[in-house]
mmCIF file of C-alpha atoms in Angstrom:
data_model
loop_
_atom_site.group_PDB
_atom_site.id
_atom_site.type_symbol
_atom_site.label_atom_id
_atom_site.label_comp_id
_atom_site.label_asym_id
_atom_site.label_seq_id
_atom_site.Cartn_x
_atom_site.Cartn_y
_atom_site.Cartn_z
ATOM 1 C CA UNK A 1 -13.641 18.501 -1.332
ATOM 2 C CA UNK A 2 -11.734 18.382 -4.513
ATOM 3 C CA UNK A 3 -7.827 17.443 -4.209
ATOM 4 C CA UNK A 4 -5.562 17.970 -7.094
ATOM 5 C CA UNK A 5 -3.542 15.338 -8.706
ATOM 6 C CA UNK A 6 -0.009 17.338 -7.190
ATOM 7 C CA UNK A 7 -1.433 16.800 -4.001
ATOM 8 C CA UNK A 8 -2.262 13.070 -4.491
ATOM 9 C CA UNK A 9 1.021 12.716 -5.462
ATOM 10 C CA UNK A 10 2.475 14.606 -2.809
ATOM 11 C CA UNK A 11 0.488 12.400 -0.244
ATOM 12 C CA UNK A 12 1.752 8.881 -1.817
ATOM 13 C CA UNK A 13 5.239 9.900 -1.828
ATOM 14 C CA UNK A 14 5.189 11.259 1.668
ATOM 15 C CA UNK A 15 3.213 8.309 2.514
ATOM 16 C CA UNK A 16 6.392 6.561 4.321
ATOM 17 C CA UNK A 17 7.058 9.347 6.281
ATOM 18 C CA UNK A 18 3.820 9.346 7.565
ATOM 19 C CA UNK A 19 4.113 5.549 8.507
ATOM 20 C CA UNK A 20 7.641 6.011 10.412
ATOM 21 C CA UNK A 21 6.168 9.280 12.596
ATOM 22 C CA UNK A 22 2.944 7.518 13.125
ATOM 23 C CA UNK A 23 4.710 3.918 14.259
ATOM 24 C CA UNK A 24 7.328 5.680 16.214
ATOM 25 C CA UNK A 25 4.652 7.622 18.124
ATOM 26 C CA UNK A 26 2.076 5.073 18.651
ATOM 27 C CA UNK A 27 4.729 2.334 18.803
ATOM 28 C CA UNK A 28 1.980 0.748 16.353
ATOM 29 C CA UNK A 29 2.473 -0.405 12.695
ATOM 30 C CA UNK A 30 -0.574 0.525 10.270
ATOM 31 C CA UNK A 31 -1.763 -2.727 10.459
ATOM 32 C CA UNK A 32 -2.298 -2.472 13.919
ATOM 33 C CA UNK A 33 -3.976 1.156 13.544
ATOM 34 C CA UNK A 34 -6.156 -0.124 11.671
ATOM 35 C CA UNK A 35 -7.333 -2.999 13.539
ATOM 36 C CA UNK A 36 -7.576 -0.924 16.526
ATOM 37 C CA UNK A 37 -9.249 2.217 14.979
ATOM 38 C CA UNK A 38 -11.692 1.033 12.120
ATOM 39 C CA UNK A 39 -15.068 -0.278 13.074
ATOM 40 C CA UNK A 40 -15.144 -4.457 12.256
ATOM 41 C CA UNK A 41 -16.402 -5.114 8.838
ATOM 42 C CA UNK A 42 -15.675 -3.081 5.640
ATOM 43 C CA UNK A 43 -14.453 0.017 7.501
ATOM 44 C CA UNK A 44 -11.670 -2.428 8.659
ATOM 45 C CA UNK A 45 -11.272 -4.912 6.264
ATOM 46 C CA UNK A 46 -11.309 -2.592 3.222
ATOM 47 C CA UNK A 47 -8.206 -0.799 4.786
ATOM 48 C CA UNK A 48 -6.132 -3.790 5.949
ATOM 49 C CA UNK A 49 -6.293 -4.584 2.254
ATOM 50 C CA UNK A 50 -5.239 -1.219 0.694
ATOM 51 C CA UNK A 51 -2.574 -1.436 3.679
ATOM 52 C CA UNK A 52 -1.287 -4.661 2.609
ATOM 53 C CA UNK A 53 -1.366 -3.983 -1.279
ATOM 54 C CA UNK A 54 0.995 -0.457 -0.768
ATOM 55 C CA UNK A 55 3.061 -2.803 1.380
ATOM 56 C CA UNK A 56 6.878 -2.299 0.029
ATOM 57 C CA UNK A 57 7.802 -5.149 2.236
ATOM 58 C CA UNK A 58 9.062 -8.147 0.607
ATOM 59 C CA UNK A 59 7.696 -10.672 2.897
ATOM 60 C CA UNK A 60 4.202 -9.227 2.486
ATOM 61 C CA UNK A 61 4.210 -9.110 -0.838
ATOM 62 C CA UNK A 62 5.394 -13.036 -0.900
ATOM 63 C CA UNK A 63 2.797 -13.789 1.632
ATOM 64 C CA UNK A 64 0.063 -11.991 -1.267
ATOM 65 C CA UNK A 65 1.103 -13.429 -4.104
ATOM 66 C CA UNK A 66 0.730 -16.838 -2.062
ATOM 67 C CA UNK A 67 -2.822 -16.131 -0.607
ATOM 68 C CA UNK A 68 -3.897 -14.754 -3.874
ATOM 69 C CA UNK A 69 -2.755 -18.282 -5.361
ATOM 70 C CA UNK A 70 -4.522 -20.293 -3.362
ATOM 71 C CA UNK A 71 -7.458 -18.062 -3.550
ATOM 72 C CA UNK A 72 -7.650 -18.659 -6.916
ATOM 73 C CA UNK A 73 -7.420 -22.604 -6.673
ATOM 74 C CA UNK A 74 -9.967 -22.793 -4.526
ATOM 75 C CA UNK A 75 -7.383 -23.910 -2.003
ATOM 76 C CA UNK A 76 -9.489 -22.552 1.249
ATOM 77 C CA UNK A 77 -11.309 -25.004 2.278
ATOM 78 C CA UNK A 78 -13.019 -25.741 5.424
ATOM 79 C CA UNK A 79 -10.038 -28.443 6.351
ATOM 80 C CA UNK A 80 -7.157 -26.278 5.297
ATOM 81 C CA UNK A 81 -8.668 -22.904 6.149
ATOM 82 C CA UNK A 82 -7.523 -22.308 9.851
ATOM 83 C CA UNK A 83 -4.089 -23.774 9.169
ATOM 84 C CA UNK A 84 -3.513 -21.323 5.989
ATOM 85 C CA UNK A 85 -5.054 -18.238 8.415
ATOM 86 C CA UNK A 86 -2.949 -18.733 11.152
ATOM 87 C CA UNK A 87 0.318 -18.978 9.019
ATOM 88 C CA UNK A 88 -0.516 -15.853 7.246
ATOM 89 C CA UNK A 89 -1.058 -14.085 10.710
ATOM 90 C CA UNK A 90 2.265 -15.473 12.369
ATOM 91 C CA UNK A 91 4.405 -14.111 8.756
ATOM 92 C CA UNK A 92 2.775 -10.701 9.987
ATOM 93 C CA UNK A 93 4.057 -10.790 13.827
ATOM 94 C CA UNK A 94 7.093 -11.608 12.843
ATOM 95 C CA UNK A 95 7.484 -9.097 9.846
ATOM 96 C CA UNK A 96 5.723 -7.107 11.820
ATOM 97 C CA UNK A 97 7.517 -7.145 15.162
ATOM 98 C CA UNK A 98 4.158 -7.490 16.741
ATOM 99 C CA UNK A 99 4.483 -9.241 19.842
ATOM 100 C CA UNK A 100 1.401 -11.255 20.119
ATOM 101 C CA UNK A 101 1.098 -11.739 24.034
ATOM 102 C CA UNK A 102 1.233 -7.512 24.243
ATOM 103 C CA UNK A 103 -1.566 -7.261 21.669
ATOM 104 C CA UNK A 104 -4.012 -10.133 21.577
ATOM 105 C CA UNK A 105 -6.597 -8.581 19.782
ATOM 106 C CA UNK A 106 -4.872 -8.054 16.775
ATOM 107 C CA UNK A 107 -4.353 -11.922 15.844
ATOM 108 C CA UNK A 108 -8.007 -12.046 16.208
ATOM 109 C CA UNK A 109 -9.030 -9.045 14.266
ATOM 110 C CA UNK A 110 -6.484 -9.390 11.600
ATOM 111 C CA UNK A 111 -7.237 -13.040 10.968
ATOM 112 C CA UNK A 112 -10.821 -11.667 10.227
ATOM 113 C CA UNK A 113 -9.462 -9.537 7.577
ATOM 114 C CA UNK A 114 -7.524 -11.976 5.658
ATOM 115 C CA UNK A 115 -11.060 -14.490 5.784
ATOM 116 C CA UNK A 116 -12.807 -11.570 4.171
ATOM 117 C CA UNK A 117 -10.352 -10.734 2.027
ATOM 118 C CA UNK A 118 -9.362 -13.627 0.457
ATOM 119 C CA UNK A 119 -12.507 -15.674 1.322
ATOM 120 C CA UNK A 120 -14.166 -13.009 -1.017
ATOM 121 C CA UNK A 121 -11.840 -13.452 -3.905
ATOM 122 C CA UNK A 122 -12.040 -17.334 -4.058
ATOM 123 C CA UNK A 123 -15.851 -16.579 -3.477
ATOM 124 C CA UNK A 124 -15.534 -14.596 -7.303
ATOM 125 C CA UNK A 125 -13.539 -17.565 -8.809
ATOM 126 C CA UNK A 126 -16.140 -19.874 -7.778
ATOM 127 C CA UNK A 127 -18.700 -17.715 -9.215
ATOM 128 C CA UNK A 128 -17.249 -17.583 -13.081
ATOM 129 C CA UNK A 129 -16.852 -21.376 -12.449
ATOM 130 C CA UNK A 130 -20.482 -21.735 -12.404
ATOM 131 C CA UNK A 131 -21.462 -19.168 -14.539
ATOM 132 C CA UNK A 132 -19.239 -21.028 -16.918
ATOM 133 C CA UNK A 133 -20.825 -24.200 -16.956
ATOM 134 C CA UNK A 134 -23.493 -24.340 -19.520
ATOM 135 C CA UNK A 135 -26.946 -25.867 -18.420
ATOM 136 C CA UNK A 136 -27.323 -29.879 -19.260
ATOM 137 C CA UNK A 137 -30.544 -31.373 -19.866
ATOM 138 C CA UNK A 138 -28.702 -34.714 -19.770
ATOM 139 C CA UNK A 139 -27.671 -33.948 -15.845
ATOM 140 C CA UNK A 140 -30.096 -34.979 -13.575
ATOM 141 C CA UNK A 141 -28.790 -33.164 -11.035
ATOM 142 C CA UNK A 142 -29.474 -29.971 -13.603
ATOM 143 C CA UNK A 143 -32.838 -31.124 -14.034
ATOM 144 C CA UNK A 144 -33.972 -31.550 -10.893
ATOM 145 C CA UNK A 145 -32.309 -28.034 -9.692
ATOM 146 C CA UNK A 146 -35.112 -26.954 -12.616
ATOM 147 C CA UNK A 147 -37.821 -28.902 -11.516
ATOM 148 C CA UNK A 148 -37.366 -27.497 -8.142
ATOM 149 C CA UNK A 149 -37.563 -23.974 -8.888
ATOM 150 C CA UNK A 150 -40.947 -24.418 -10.753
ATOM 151 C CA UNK A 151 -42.171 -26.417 -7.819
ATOM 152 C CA UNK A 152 -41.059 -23.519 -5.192
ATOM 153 C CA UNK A 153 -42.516 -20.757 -7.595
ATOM 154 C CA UNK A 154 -45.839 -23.035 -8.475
ATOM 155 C CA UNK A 155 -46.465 -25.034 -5.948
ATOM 156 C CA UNK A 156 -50.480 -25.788 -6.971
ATOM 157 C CA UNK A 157 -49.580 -26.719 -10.737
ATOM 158 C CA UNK A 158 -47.828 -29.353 -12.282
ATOM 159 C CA UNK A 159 -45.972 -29.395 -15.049
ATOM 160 C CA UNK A 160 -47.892 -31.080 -18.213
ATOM 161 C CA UNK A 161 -44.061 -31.744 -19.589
ATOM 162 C CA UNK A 162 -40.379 -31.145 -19.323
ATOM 163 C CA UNK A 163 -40.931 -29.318 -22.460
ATOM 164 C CA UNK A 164 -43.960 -27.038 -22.184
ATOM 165 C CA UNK A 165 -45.521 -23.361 -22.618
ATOM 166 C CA UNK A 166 -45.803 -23.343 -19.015
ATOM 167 C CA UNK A 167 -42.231 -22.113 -18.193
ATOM 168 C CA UNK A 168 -43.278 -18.865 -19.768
ATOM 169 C CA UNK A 169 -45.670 -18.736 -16.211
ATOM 170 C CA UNK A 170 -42.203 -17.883 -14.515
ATOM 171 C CA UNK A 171 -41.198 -15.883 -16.798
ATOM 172 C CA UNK A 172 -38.857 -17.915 -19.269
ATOM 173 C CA UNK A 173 -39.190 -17.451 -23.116
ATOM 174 C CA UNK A 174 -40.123 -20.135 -24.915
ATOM 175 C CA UNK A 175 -40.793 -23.992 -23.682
ATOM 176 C CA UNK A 176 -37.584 -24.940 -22.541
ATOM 177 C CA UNK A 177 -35.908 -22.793 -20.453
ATOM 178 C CA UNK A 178 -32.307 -24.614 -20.906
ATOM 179 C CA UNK A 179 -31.711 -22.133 -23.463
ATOM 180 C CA UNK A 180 -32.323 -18.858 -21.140
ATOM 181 C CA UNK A 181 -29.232 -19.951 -19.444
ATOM 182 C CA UNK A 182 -26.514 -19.405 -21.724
ATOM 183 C CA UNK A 183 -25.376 -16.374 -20.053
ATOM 184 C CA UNK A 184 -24.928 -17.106 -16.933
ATOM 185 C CA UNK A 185 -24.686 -20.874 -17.021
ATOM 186 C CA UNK A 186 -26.062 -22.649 -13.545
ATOM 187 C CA UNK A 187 -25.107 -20.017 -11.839
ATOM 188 C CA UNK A 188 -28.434 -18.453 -13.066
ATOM 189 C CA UNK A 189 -30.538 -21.121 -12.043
ATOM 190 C CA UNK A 190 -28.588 -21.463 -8.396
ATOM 191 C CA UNK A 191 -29.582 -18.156 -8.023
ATOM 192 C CA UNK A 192 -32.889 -18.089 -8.595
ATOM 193 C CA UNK A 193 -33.794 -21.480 -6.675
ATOM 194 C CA UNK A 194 -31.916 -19.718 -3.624
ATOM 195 C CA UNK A 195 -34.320 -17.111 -3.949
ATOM 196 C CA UNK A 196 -37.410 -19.279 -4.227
ATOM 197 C CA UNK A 197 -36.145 -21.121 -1.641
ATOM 198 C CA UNK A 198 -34.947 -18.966 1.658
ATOM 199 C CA UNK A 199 -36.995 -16.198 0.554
ATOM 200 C CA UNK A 200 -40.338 -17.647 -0.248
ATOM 201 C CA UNK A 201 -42.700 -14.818 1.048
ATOM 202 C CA UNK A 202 -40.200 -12.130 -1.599
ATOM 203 C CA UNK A 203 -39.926 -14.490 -4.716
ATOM 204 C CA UNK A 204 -44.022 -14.880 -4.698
ATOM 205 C CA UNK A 205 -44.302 -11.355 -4.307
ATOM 206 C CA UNK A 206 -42.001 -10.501 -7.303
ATOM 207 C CA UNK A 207 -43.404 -13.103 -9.114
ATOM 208 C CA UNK A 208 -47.047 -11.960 -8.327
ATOM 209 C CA UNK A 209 -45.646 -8.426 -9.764
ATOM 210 C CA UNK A 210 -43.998 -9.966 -12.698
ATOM 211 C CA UNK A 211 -47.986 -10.797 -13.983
ATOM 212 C CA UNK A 212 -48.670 -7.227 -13.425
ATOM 213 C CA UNK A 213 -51.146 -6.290 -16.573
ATOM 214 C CA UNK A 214 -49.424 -3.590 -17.051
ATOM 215 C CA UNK A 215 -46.250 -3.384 -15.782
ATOM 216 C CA UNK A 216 -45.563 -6.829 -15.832
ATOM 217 C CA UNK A 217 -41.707 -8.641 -16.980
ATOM 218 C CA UNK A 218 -40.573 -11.938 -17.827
ATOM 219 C CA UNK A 219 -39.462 -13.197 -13.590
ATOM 220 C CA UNK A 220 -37.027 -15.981 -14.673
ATOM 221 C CA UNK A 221 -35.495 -13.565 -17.784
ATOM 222 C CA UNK A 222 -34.992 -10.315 -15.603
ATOM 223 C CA UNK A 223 -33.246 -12.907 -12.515
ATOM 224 C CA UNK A 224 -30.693 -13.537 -14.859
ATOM 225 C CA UNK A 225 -29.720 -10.404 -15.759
ATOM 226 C CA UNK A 226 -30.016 -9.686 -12.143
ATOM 227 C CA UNK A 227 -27.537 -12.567 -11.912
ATOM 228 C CA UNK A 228 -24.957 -10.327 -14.591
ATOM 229 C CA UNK A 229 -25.007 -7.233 -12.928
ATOM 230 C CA UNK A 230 -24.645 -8.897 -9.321
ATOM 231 C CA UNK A 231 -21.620 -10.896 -10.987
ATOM 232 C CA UNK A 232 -20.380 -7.502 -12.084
ATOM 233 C CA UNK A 233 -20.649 -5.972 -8.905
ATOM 234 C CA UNK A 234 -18.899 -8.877 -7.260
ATOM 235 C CA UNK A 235 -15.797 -8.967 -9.497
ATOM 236 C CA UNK A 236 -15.125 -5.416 -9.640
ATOM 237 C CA UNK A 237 -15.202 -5.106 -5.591
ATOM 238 C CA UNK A 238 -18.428 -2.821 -5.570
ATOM 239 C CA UNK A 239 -19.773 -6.004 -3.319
ATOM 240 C CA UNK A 240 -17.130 -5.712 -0.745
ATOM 241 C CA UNK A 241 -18.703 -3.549 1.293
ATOM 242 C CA UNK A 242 -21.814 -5.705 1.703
ATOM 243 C CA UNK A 243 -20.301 -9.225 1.705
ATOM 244 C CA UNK A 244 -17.774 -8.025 4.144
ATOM 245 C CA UNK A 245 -20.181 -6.274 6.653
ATOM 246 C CA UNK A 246 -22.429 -9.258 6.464
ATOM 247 C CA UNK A 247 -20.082 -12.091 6.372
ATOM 248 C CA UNK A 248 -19.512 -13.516 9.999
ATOM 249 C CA UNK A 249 -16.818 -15.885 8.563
ATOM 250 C CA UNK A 250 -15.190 -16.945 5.579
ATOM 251 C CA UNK A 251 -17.351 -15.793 3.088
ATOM 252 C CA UNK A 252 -18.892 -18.620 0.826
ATOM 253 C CA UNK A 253 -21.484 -19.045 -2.031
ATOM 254 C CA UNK A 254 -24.477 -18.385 0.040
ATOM 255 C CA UNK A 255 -23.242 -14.561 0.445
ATOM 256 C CA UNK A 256 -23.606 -14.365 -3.139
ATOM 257 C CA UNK A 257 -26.985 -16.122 -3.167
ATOM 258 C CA UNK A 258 -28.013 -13.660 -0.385
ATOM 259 C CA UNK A 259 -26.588 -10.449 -2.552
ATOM 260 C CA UNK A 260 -28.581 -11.505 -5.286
ATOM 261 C CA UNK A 261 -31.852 -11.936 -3.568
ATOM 262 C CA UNK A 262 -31.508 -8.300 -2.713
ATOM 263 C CA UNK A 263 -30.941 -6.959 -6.119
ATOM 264 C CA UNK A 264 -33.770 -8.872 -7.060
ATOM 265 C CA UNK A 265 -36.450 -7.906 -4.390
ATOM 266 C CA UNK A 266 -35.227 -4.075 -4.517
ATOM 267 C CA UNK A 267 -34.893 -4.142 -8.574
ATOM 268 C CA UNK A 268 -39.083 -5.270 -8.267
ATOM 269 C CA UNK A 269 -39.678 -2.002 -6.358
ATOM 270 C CA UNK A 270 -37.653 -0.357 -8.305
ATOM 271 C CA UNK A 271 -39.360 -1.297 -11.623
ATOM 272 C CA UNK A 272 -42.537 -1.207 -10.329
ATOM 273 C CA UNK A 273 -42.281 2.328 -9.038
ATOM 274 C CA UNK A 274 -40.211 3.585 -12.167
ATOM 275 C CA UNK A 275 -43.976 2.788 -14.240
ATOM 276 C CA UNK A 276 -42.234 1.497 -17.358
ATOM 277 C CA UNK A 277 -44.673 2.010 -20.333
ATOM 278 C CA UNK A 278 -43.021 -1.245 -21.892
ATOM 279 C CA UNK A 279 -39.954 -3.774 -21.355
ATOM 280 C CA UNK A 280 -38.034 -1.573 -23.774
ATOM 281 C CA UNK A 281 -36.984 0.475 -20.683
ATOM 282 C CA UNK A 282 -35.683 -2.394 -19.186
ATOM 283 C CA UNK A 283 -31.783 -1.219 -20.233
ATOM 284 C CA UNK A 284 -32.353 2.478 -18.808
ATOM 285 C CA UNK A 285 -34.044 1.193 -15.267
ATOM 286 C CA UNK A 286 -31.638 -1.273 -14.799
ATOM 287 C CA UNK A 287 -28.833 0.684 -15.590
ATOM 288 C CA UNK A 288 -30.601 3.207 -13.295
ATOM 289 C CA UNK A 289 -30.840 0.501 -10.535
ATOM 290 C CA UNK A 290 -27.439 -0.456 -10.835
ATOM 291 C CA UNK A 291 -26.160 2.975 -9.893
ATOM 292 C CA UNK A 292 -28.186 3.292 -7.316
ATOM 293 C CA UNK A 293 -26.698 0.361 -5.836
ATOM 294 C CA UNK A 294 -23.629 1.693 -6.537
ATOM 295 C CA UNK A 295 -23.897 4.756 -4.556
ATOM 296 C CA UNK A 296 -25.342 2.346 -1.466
ATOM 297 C CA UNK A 297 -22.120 0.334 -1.467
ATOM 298 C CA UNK A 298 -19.946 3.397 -1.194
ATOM 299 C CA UNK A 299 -21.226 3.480 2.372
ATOM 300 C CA UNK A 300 -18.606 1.045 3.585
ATOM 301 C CA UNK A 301 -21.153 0.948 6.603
ATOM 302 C CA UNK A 302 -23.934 -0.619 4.256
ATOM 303 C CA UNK A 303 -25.553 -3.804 4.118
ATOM 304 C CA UNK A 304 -28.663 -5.153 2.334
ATOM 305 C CA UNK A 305 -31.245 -6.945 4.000
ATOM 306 C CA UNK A 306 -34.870 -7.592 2.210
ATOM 307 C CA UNK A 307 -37.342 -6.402 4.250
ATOM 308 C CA UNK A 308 -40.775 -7.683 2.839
ATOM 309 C CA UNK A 309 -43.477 -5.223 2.443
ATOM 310 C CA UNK A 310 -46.725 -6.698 0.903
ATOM 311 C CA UNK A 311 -48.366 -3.805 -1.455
ATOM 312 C CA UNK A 312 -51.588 -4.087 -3.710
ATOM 313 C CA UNK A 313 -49.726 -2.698 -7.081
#
């Protein structure tokens, strides 16, 4: 149904109004409507945050300027976590005037929230971190991380060299694939050894597809631009909906990992099905793809899972 702009407006302003009827009859603030009313996940998480972001209150908007800081310094760690939590819920009680033996559900459900929330943001700093540092062929520990994709992907044949045609095999351009990186930094390769790793039975059927006579792509070329547009989807909070329905805890690296591995099974079937006459179409499918995805995510009940089917295409 289309709403006007007026009427938008006339909801916002008379959005306080709202709040004071609705805690005065419930004897509820929003918070607690919300952890009470929306299913766990997205449904809930998504609206604690809008709640907490139209918050006028000066003590929530301290306490989100302060989680937001330590979100981005990477401050959540598995040490300090709990303690940071649990502070954040007990400024809410007491702003709040929730009394905590009267409702014990909420602590619990509302510390959920604020995991997901700002678990997900650090989770996007992290990401640029790695997708800013550049591949090294003087780190071992970046050569090995290369090594061990090849060995995942092809298992039966050695490399002849570091430097060799045979990276084209997986689907990287020339001989050294240090240079297909750029991009996306080790991020790129993370994501792809995660694939080849916890998804074996997927990444040799994509590859397998990737050979395709004639619909065939370059694997290791299209994962990285699979890598972009999941980093894409990630910082502009078109991921929440997953991350946060699949995310039993703090959300950490691996959800990204796991996001990716979707977009990259699905994009296969996807390409394969679109019949591409050549890899010039690669811009219109993807871009196709990616609102396809698009429209999944705003489901806020949605969450990917690859489901292997073995075809003969």
């Amino acid at each position: 149904m289309f709403v006007s702009n007026h009427k938008l407006s006339k909801i916002s302003k008379n959005r306080p109004v709202i709040k004071w009827l609705l805690r005065h009859t419930t004897q509820m603030c929003e918070l607690q409507r919300i952890c009470y009313g929306e299913l766990p996940g997205a449904p809930r998480t998504l609206a604690v945050e809008k709640s907490l972001k139209l918050s006028k209150n000066a003590n929530i908007k301290t306490l989100l300027i302060y989680l937001n800081d330590l979100a981005d310094q990477c401050a959540f760690t598995n040490q300090a976590k709990r303690k940071i939590v649990k502070e954040a819920i007990e400024n809410v009680l007491v702003t709040k005037k929730i009394n905590p033996a009267a409702h014990p559900d909420f602590s619990k459900s509302f510390g959920k929230c604020i995991e997901l929330i700002w678990g997900y943001r650090q989770l996007c700093v992290e990401c640029e971190e790695l997708r800013r540092t550049p591949y090294d062929a003087d780190n071992p520990d970046h050569e090995l991380l290369l090594l061990k994709l090849w060995n995942l992907l092809m298992p039966y044949e050695p490399l002849d060299a570091r430097v060799t045609k045979q990276w084209q095999h997986i689907g990287f351009q020339g001989d050294d694939p240090k240079t297909d990186f750029r991009g996306m930094g080790i991020l790129g390769l993370e994501n792809l050894v995660y694939f080849a790793q916890e998804y074996p039975s997927a990444a040799t059927h994509v590859l397998s597809h990737s050979t395709h006579p004639r619909y065939g792509y370059a694997f290791a070329i299209v994962g990285i631009n699979l890598t972009s547009m999941a980093l894409k989807l990630l910082r502009d909070g078109s991921a929440k909906t997953h991350i946060y329905n699949s995310s039993k805890g703090f959300p950490t690296i691996r959800a990204f990992h796991q996001f990716y591995s979707y977009l990259f099974y699905e994009f296969d079937g996807f390409w394969i099905d679109s019949k591409p006459s050549n890899m010039m179409e690669f811009s219109c499918i993807q871009e196709k793809f990616e609102n396809s995805i698009r429209m999944a995510l705003a489901d806020t009940s949605m969450i990917f899972r690859i489901n292997i089917s073995v075809d003969n295409v």
